[in-house]
PDB file of C-alpha atoms in Angstrom:
ATOM      1  CA  MET Q 286       4.057  18.772 -11.136  1.00 68.00           C
ATOM      2  CA  GLU Q 287       2.707  20.131  -7.804  1.00 78.00           C
ATOM      3  CA  LYS Q 288       4.714  20.152  -4.500  1.00 80.00           C
ATOM      4  CA  GLN Q 289       3.351  16.747  -3.174  1.00 81.00           C
ATOM      5  CA  GLU Q 290       4.139  14.795  -6.364  1.00 78.00           C
ATOM      6  CA  THR Q 291       7.741  16.518  -6.662  1.00 81.00           C
ATOM      7  CA  ILE Q 292       8.359  15.125  -3.127  1.00 78.00           C
ATOM      8  CA  GLN Q 293       7.424  11.647  -3.988  1.00 71.00           C
ATOM      9  CA  GLU Q 294       9.077  11.806  -7.399  1.00 74.00           C
ATOM     10  CA  ASN Q 295      12.462  12.848  -5.756  1.00 68.00           C
ATOM     11  CA  GLN Q 296      12.081   9.899  -3.259  1.00 65.00           C
ATOM     12  CA  TYR Q 297      12.310   7.408  -5.873  1.00 64.00           C
ATOM     13  CA  SER Q 298      15.889   8.000  -6.368  1.00 52.00           C
ATOM     14  CA  PHE Q 299      16.323   4.711  -4.574  1.00 59.00           C
ATOM     15  CA  PRO Q 300      13.875   1.688  -4.217  1.00 62.00           C
ATOM     16  CA  TYR Q 301      13.202   2.285  -0.659  1.00 72.00           C
ATOM     17  CA  HIS Q 302      10.136  -0.183  -0.283  1.00 77.00           C
ATOM     18  CA  TYR Q 303      12.699  -2.933  -0.744  1.00 72.00           C
ATOM     19  CA  ILE Q 304      15.020  -2.087   2.438  1.00 73.00           C
ATOM     20  CA  PRO Q 305      12.675  -4.159   4.746  1.00 80.00           C
ATOM     21  CA  THR Q 306      12.287  -7.955   3.933  1.00 79.00           C
ATOM     22  CA  LEU Q 307      10.917 -11.199   5.223  1.00 78.00           C
ATOM     23  CA  THR Q 308      12.642 -13.478   2.678  1.00 75.00           C
ATOM     24  CA  ASP Q 309      14.729 -15.104   5.580  1.00 76.00           C
ATOM     25  CA  GLY Q 310      12.983 -13.528   8.501  1.00 80.00           C
ATOM     26  CA  PHE Q 311      12.468  -9.986   9.227  1.00 82.00           C
ATOM     27  CA  SER Q 312      15.350  -7.749   8.579  1.00 64.00           C
ATOM     28  CA  GLN Q 313      16.171  -4.066   7.854  1.00 61.00           C
ATOM     29  CA  THR Q 314      19.766  -3.317   6.974  1.00 62.00           C
ATOM     30  CA  LYS Q 315      19.189   0.374   6.557  1.00 60.00           C
ATOM     31  CA  ASN Q 316      17.038   2.153   9.158  1.00 66.00           C
ATOM     32  CA  LEU Q 317      13.856   2.848   7.305  1.00 75.00           C
ATOM     33  CA  PHE Q 318      12.285   3.664  10.359  1.00 82.00           C
ATOM     34  CA  TRP Q 319       8.523   2.594   9.208  1.00 90.00           C
ATOM     35  CA  GLY Q 320       9.743  -0.535   7.371  1.00 91.00           C
ATOM     36  CA  TYR Q 321       7.981  -2.941   9.792  1.00 95.00           C
ATOM     37  CA  GLU Q 322       4.844  -1.128   9.640  1.00 97.00           C
ATOM     38  CA  TYR Q 323       4.991  -1.295   5.790  1.00 96.00           C
ATOM     39  CA  LEU Q 324       5.615  -4.882   5.760  1.00 96.00           C
ATOM     40  CA  SER Q 325       2.786  -5.400   8.077  1.00 98.00           C
ATOM     41  CA  TYR Q 326       0.059  -3.953   6.281  1.00 97.00           C
ATOM     42  CA  LEU Q 327       1.495  -5.187   2.916  1.00 98.00           C
ATOM     43  CA  ASN Q 328       1.108  -8.725   4.305  1.00 98.00           C
ATOM     44  CA  PHE Q 329      -2.215  -7.937   5.708  1.00 98.00           C
ATOM     45  CA  VAL Q 330      -3.227  -7.158   2.020  1.00 99.00           C
ATOM     46  CA  LEU Q 331      -1.714 -10.238   0.682  1.00 98.00           C
ATOM     47  CA  SER Q 332      -3.455 -12.332   3.583  1.00 98.00           C
ATOM     48  CA  LYS Q 333      -6.795 -11.020   2.267  1.00 98.00           C
ATOM     49  CA  LEU Q 334      -5.850 -11.770  -1.401  1.00 98.00           C
ATOM     50  CA  LYS Q 335      -5.351 -15.596  -0.128  1.00 98.00           C
ATOM     51  CA  LEU Q 336      -9.083 -15.591   0.704  1.00 98.00           C
ATOM     52  CA  LEU Q 337     -10.264 -14.430  -2.727  1.00 97.00           C
ATOM     53  CA  SER Q 338     -10.508 -16.209  -6.015  1.00 95.00           C
ATOM     54  CA  PHE Q 339      -9.002 -14.289  -8.760  1.00 98.00           C
ATOM     55  CA  ASP Q 340      -7.187 -14.412 -12.122  1.00 98.00           C
ATOM     56  CA  SER Q 341      -5.832 -11.043 -12.572  1.00 98.00           C
ATOM     57  CA  LEU Q 342      -4.771  -8.178 -10.359  1.00 99.00           C
ATOM     58  CA  LEU Q 343      -4.083  -4.438 -11.299  1.00 99.00           C
ATOM     59  CA  ASP Q 344      -2.411  -2.473  -8.729  1.00 99.00           C
ATOM     60  CA  ILE Q 345      -2.738   1.232  -9.014  1.00 98.00           C
ATOM     61  CA  GLY Q 346       0.016   3.579  -7.909  1.00 98.00           C
ATOM     62  CA  CYS Q 347       2.447   0.583  -7.807  1.00 98.00           C
ATOM     63  CA  GLY Q 348       5.600   2.669  -6.993  1.00 96.00           C
ATOM     64  CA  ASP Q 349       8.630   0.602  -7.333  1.00 94.00           C
ATOM     65  CA  GLY Q 350       6.652  -2.506  -7.566  1.00 96.00           C
ATOM     66  CA  ARG Q 351       7.217  -3.775  -4.097  1.00 96.00           C
ATOM     67  CA  PHE Q 352       3.617  -5.075  -3.703  1.00 98.00           C
ATOM     68  CA  LEU Q 353       3.287  -6.810  -6.891  1.00 98.00           C
ATOM     69  CA  HIS Q 354       6.980  -8.368  -5.958  1.00 95.00           C
ATOM     70  CA  GLU Q 355       5.270 -10.109  -3.365  1.00 96.00           C
ATOM     71  CA  ALA Q 356       2.059 -10.842  -4.995  1.00 98.00           C
ATOM     72  CA  LYS Q 357       4.155 -12.755  -7.659  1.00 98.00           C
ATOM     73  CA  LYS Q 358       5.572 -15.007  -5.076  1.00 96.00           C
ATOM     74  CA  GLY Q 359       1.825 -15.886  -3.628  1.00 96.00           C
ATOM     75  CA  PHE Q 360       0.180 -15.908  -6.749  1.00 98.00           C
ATOM     76  CA  PRO Q 361       2.589 -16.894  -9.583  1.00 97.00           C
ATOM     77  CA  ASN Q 362      -0.357 -17.713 -12.222  1.00 97.00           C
ATOM     78  CA  ALA Q 363      -2.131 -14.720 -11.727  1.00 98.00           C
ATOM     79  CA  ILE Q 364      -1.996 -11.753 -14.466  1.00 98.00           C
ATOM     80  CA  LEU Q 365      -0.284  -8.878 -12.785  1.00 99.00           C
ATOM     81  CA  LEU Q 366      -0.243  -5.441 -13.914  1.00 99.00           C
ATOM     82  CA  GLY Q 367       1.244  -2.211 -12.204  1.00 99.00           C
ATOM     83  CA  ILE Q 368       0.593   1.381 -13.192  1.00 98.00           C
ATOM     84  CA  ASP Q 369       2.196   4.526 -11.734  1.00 98.00           C
ATOM     85  CA  SER Q 370       2.521   8.020 -13.020  1.00 95.00           C
ATOM     86  CA  SER Q 371       6.409   8.318 -11.967  1.00 96.00           C
ATOM     87  CA  GLN Q 372       8.813   7.024 -14.717  1.00 96.00           C
ATOM     88  CA  ARG Q 373      11.479   6.587 -12.287  1.00 94.00           C
ATOM     89  CA  ALA Q 374       9.567   4.326 -10.181  1.00 95.00           C
ATOM     90  CA  ILE Q 375       8.517   2.141 -13.174  1.00 97.00           C
ATOM     91  CA  SER Q 376      11.750   2.176 -14.189  1.00 94.00           C
ATOM     92  CA  LEU Q 377      12.970   0.614 -10.966  1.00 92.00           C
ATOM     93  CA  ALA Q 378      10.068  -1.852 -10.945  1.00 95.00           C
ATOM     94  CA  LYS Q 379      10.837  -3.030 -14.226  1.00 96.00           C
ATOM     95  CA  ALA Q 380      14.437  -3.398 -13.379  1.00 91.00           C
ATOM     96  CA  ILE Q 381      13.751  -5.324 -10.182  1.00 90.00           C
ATOM     97  CA  ASN Q 382      10.786  -7.139 -11.538  1.00 93.00           C
ATOM     98  CA  PRO Q 383      11.300  -8.197 -15.126  1.00 92.00           C
ATOM     99  CA  GLU Q 384       8.545 -10.867 -15.193  1.00 95.00           C
ATOM    100  CA  ILE Q 385       5.823  -8.463 -14.131  1.00 98.00           C
ATOM    101  CA  ASN Q 386       4.113  -5.868 -16.299  1.00 98.00           C
ATOM    102  CA  PHE Q 387       4.419  -2.115 -15.560  1.00 98.00           C
ATOM    103  CA  ILE Q 388       3.090   0.872 -17.338  1.00 97.00           C
ATOM    104  CA  CYS Q 389       3.780   4.482 -16.499  1.00 97.00           C
ATOM    105  CA  GLY Q 390       0.808   6.715 -17.062  1.00 96.00           C
ATOM    106  CA  ASP Q 391      -2.336   8.198 -15.617  1.00 94.00           C
ATOM    107  CA  ILE Q 392      -4.970   5.574 -15.096  1.00 93.00           C
ATOM    108  CA  GLN Q 393      -7.360   8.056 -15.911  1.00 90.00           C
ATOM    109  CA  LYS Q 394      -6.011   8.436 -19.399  1.00 90.00           C
ATOM    110  CA  ILE Q 395      -4.641   5.102 -20.385  1.00 90.00           C
ATOM    111  CA  ASN Q 396      -6.809   2.869 -22.439  1.00 88.00           C
ATOM    112  CA  LEU Q 397      -6.220  -0.758 -20.989  1.00 92.00           C
ATOM    113  CA  ASP Q 398      -7.667  -3.773 -23.062  1.00 88.00           C
ATOM    114  CA  LYS Q 399      -9.110  -5.545 -20.242  1.00 94.00           C
ATOM    115  CA  LYS Q 400     -10.923  -5.637 -16.873  1.00 97.00           C
ATOM    116  CA  TYR Q 401      -9.277  -7.108 -13.672  1.00 98.00           C
ATOM    117  CA  ASP Q 402     -10.578  -9.231 -11.010  1.00 98.00           C
ATOM    118  CA  ILE Q 403      -8.909  -7.531  -8.102  1.00 99.00           C
ATOM    119  CA  ILE Q 404      -7.709  -3.736  -8.179  1.00 99.00           C
ATOM    120  CA  THR Q 405      -5.390  -2.728  -5.391  1.00 99.00           C
ATOM    121  CA  ALA Q 406      -4.493   1.005  -4.347  1.00 99.00           C
ATOM    122  CA  VAL Q 407      -1.899   0.594  -1.429  1.00 98.00           C
ATOM    123  CA  GLU Q 408      -1.322   4.080   0.042  1.00 98.00           C
ATOM    124  CA  VAL Q 409      -2.495   5.877  -3.063  1.00 98.00           C
ATOM    125  CA  LEU Q 410      -5.498   8.057  -2.410  1.00 98.00           C
ATOM    126  CA  GLU Q 411      -3.440  10.318  -0.116  1.00 98.00           C
ATOM    127  CA  HIS Q 412      -1.355  11.300  -3.226  1.00 97.00           C
ATOM    128  CA  ILE Q 413      -4.267  12.512  -5.264  1.00 96.00           C
ATOM    129  CA  PRO Q 414      -5.627  16.107  -5.129  1.00 96.00           C
ATOM    130  CA  SER Q 415      -9.052  16.061  -2.962  1.00 95.00           C
ATOM    131  CA  GLN Q 416     -10.986  17.301  -6.219  1.00 96.00           C
ATOM    132  CA  ASP Q 417      -9.467  14.471  -8.429  1.00 96.00           C
ATOM    133  CA  ILE Q 418     -10.322  11.369  -6.203  1.00 97.00           C
ATOM    134  CA  ARG Q 419     -13.951  10.999  -7.190  1.00 97.00           C
ATOM    135  CA  SER Q 420     -12.781  10.739 -11.219  1.00 97.00           C
ATOM    136  CA  PHE Q 421      -9.922   8.391 -10.074  1.00 97.00           C
ATOM    137  CA  LEU Q 422     -12.341   6.085  -8.360  1.00 98.00           C
ATOM    138  CA  GLU Q 423     -14.732   6.197 -11.370  1.00 97.00           C
ATOM    139  CA  SER Q 424     -11.762   5.155 -13.342  1.00 96.00           C
ATOM    140  CA  LEU Q 425     -11.111   2.201 -10.988  1.00 97.00           C
ATOM    141  CA  GLY Q 426     -14.749   1.119 -11.314  1.00 96.00           C
ATOM    142  CA  ARG Q 427     -14.719   0.981 -15.024  1.00 96.00           C
ATOM    143  CA  LEU Q 428     -11.495  -1.448 -14.890  1.00 97.00           C
ATOM    144  CA  LEU Q 429     -13.022  -3.768 -12.337  1.00 98.00           C
ATOM    145  CA  ASN Q 430     -14.924  -7.021 -13.484  1.00 96.00           C
ATOM    146  CA  VAL Q 431     -18.323  -7.669 -12.255  1.00 94.00           C
ATOM    147  CA  ASN Q 432     -18.016  -9.229  -8.993  1.00 94.00           C
ATOM    148  CA  GLY Q 433     -14.423  -8.079  -8.586  1.00 98.00           C
ATOM    149  CA  LYS Q 434     -12.940  -6.466  -5.616  1.00 99.00           C
ATOM    150  CA  LEU Q 435     -11.251  -3.204  -4.975  1.00 99.00           C
ATOM    151  CA  ILE Q 436      -8.756  -3.287  -2.108  1.00 99.00           C
ATOM    152  CA  ILE Q 437      -7.239  -0.024  -0.617  1.00 99.00           C
ATOM    153  CA  THR Q 438      -5.252   1.307   2.199  1.00 99.00           C
ATOM    154  CA  VAL Q 439      -4.857   4.900   3.301  1.00 99.00           C
ATOM    155  CA  PRO Q 440      -3.503   6.727   6.188  1.00 98.00           C
ATOM    156  CA  SER Q 441      -5.955   7.551   9.011  1.00 98.00           C
ATOM    157  CA  ASP Q 442      -6.648  10.956  10.236  1.00 97.00           C
ATOM    158  CA  ASN Q 443      -5.628   9.948  13.573  1.00 98.00           C
ATOM    159  CA  ILE Q 444      -2.027  10.950  12.305  1.00 97.00           C
ATOM    160  CA  ASN Q 445      -0.772  14.021  11.328  1.00 97.00           C
ATOM    161  CA  LEU Q 446      -0.682  14.826   7.515  1.00 96.00           C
ATOM    162  CA  ILE Q 447       2.889  14.864   6.056  1.00 95.00           C
ATOM    163  CA  SER Q 448       4.128  17.130   3.229  1.00 95.00           C
ATOM    164  CA  LYS Q 449       3.744  14.882   0.558  1.00 95.00           C
ATOM    165  CA  HIS Q 450       0.233  13.862   1.036  1.00 97.00           C
ATOM    166  CA  TYR Q 451      -2.993  15.831   0.292  1.00 97.00           C
ATOM    167  CA  GLN Q 452      -5.102  14.505   2.989  1.00 97.00           C
ATOM    168  CA  HIS Q 453      -5.835  11.561   5.420  1.00 98.00           C
ATOM    169  CA  PHE Q 454      -8.844   9.715   5.881  1.00 98.00           C
ATOM    170  CA  ASN Q 455     -11.808   8.463   8.054  1.00 98.00           C
ATOM    171  CA  ILE Q 456     -14.533   6.439   7.273  1.00 98.00           C
ATOM    172  CA  PRO Q 457     -17.125   8.943   6.731  1.00 98.00           C
ATOM    173  CA  LYS Q 458     -15.112  10.707   4.316  1.00 98.00           C
ATOM    174  CA  ILE Q 459     -14.273   7.408   2.308  1.00 98.00           C
ATOM    175  CA  GLU Q 460     -18.044   6.412   2.347  1.00 98.00           C
ATOM    176  CA  ASN Q 461     -18.888   9.870   0.775  1.00 97.00           C
ATOM    177  CA  LEU Q 462     -15.955   9.370  -1.868  1.00 97.00           C
ATOM    178  CA  PHE Q 463     -17.435   5.707  -2.408  1.00 98.00           C
ATOM    179  CA  ASN Q 464     -21.042   6.852  -2.635  1.00 97.00           C
ATOM    180  CA  GLY Q 465     -22.713   5.444  -5.799  1.00 96.00           C
ATOM    181  CA  LEU Q 466     -19.638   3.662  -7.116  1.00 97.00           C
ATOM    182  CA  PHE Q 467     -18.455   1.115  -4.436  1.00 98.00           C
ATOM    183  CA  LYS Q 468     -19.989  -0.992  -1.531  1.00 98.00           C
ATOM    184  CA  ILE Q 469     -17.867  -1.318   1.265  1.00 98.00           C
ATOM    185  CA  GLU Q 470     -17.712  -5.026   2.385  1.00 98.00           C
ATOM    186  CA  GLU Q 471     -14.873  -4.840   4.954  1.00 98.00           C
ATOM    187  CA  ILE Q 472     -13.057  -2.299   7.046  1.00 99.00           C
ATOM    188  CA  HIS Q 473      -9.992  -2.935   8.987  1.00 99.00           C
ATOM    189  CA  TYR Q 474      -7.978  -0.578  11.248  1.00 99.00           C
ATOM    190  CA  LEU Q 475      -4.247  -1.276  11.309  1.00 99.00           C
ATOM    191  CA  ASN Q 476      -1.157   0.046  12.762  1.00 99.00           C
ATOM    192  CA  LYS Q 477      -1.892   1.162  16.508  1.00 98.00           C
ATOM    193  CA  ASN Q 478      -0.625   4.414  17.069  1.00 98.00           C
ATOM    194  CA  CYS Q 479       0.601   3.877  20.710  1.00 97.00           C
ATOM    195  CA  LEU Q 480       3.695   4.022  23.275  1.00 98.00           C
ATOM    196  CA  LYS Q 481       4.673   0.372  22.529  1.00 98.00           C
ATOM    197  CA  ASN Q 482       4.712   1.233  18.751  1.00 97.00           C
ATOM    198  CA  LYS Q 483       7.197   4.082  19.572  1.00 96.00           C
ATOM    199  CA  ILE Q 484       9.390   1.861  21.578  1.00 97.00           C
ATOM    200  CA  ILE Q 485       9.656  -0.685  19.002  1.00 96.00           C
ATOM    201  CA  GLN Q 486      10.583   1.888  16.416  1.00 95.00           C
ATOM    202  CA  LYS Q 487      13.218   3.227  18.621  1.00 95.00           C
ATOM    203  CA  LEU Q 488      14.647  -0.173  19.426  1.00 95.00           C
ATOM    204  CA  LEU Q 489      14.892  -0.778  15.790  1.00 93.00           C
ATOM    205  CA  GLY Q 490      16.839   2.085  14.986  1.00 90.00           C
ATOM    206  CA  ASN Q 491      17.968   5.458  16.628  1.00 88.00           C
ATOM    207  CA  ARG Q 492      20.729   7.843  16.441  1.00 84.00           C
ATOM    208  CA  PHE Q 493      22.936   5.321  18.490  1.00 89.00           C
ATOM    209  CA  PHE Q 494      22.486   2.166  16.751  1.00 89.00           C
ATOM    210  CA  ILE Q 495      20.509   0.301  14.101  1.00 89.00           C
ATOM    211  CA  LEU Q 496      19.315  -3.169  15.418  1.00 90.00           C
ATOM    212  CA  ASN Q 497      20.738  -5.984  13.076  1.00 87.00           C
ATOM    213  CA  HIS Q 498      20.693  -8.879  15.510  1.00 93.00           C
ATOM    214  CA  LYS Q 499      18.103 -11.386  13.365  1.00 93.00           C
ATOM    215  CA  LYS Q 500      16.543 -13.232  16.274  1.00 96.00           C
ATOM    216  CA  THR Q 501      15.689 -10.031  18.199  1.00 96.00           C
ATOM    217  CA  LEU Q 502      14.372  -8.522  15.045  1.00 95.00           C
ATOM    218  CA  ASN Q 503      12.258 -11.426  14.326  1.00 96.00           C
ATOM    219  CA  CYS Q 504      10.750 -11.346  18.087  1.00 97.00           C
ATOM    220  CA  LEU Q 505      10.142  -7.590  17.579  1.00 97.00           C
ATOM    221  CA  TYR Q 506       8.328  -8.072  14.309  1.00 97.00           C
ATOM    222  CA  ASN Q 507       6.332 -10.957  15.597  1.00 98.00           C
ATOM    223  CA  TYR Q 508       5.491  -9.002  18.858  1.00 98.00           C
ATOM    224  CA  TYR Q 509       4.166  -6.109  16.501  1.00 98.00           C
ATOM    225  CA  THR Q 510       2.016  -8.068  14.315  1.00 98.00           C
ATOM    226  CA  LYS Q 511       0.472 -10.223  16.840  1.00 98.00           C
ATOM    227  CA  ASN Q 512      -0.204  -7.411  19.137  1.00 99.00           C
ATOM    228  CA  LEU Q 513      -0.120  -3.933  17.473  1.00 98.00           C
ATOM    229  CA  LEU Q 514      -1.103  -4.459  13.929  1.00 98.00           C
ATOM    230  CA  ILE Q 515      -4.822  -4.539  14.544  1.00 98.00           C
ATOM    231  CA  ALA Q 516      -6.011  -1.468  15.870  1.00 99.00           C
ATOM    232  CA  ASN Q 517      -9.349   0.554  16.452  1.00 98.00           C
ATOM    233  CA  LYS Q 518     -11.035   3.756  14.898  1.00 97.00           C
ATOM    234  CA  ASN Q 519      -9.385   5.846  17.498  1.00 98.00           C
ATOM    235  CA  ASN Q 520      -5.961   4.817  17.468  1.00 98.00           C
ATOM    236  CA  ALA Q 521      -5.408   3.262  13.887  1.00 99.00           C
ATOM    237  CA  LYS Q 522      -2.589   4.684  11.710  1.00 98.00           C
ATOM    238  CA  ARG Q 523      -4.063   3.024   8.608  1.00 98.00           C
ATOM    239  CA  ILE Q 524      -7.417   2.043   7.281  1.00 99.00           C
ATOM    240  CA  ALA Q 525      -7.805  -0.949   5.006  1.00 99.00           C
ATOM    241  CA  LEU Q 526     -11.075  -1.547   2.927  1.00 98.00           C
ATOM    242  CA  ILE Q 527     -12.359  -4.215   0.476  1.00 99.00           C
ATOM    243  CA  ALA Q 528     -15.190  -3.022  -1.523  1.00 99.00           C
ATOM    244  CA  SER Q 529     -17.194  -4.216  -4.611  1.00 98.00           C
ATOM    245  CA  CYS Q 530     -18.850  -2.304  -7.351  1.00 95.00           C
ATOM    246  CA  ILE Q 531     -22.500  -1.098  -7.024  1.00 90.00           C
TER     247      ILE Q 531
END
């Protein structure tokens, strides 16, 4: 197991994606400092799914299952499957979401008996060694139905590389990886990297306090999603894409 994979595996000692919630308004009782950003782009992807017609969805790199946890609420009749290479993450996903199917394994080696209308890979490509991304994408293409959609999010190279990531991305780099495999239909720049975002992050939690006042939390989250979620190529922390097979 390489260094980046070891870091991610060790972080799955606790299902950290479940700390932030929108079940009864926005709250985060522990200070997952990027929790509001995580929920914002997760809900952005879910909003895009609402515009598509589909019966089945495959979530690659599903981790502890938080995305499918939310997708199940919005699309209760869809066939959902999550795959991740971390046994610890899959065990957490199964424990928290017993009504959803999860498989531990490598998508390039697992033989699935069907294709899917939607494939999602939310914050996944950065965890794959550069030399393996092309073959990974080829595997996704083989599992996508005709007229199906691939939805991915990746960190932008506007932000510094962190220790568990192999690389961050820009559109030319993604276009090169997708060449001959997928046609990009939509590009969205998300999560502004700006002073206001840093201020919100500090207001939500710092070394002196963690904000727990529900009304204030909701005001900050609503302000963020209305004003700082949609970015441009120069200040985005994240890129979201919708693509189809060629």
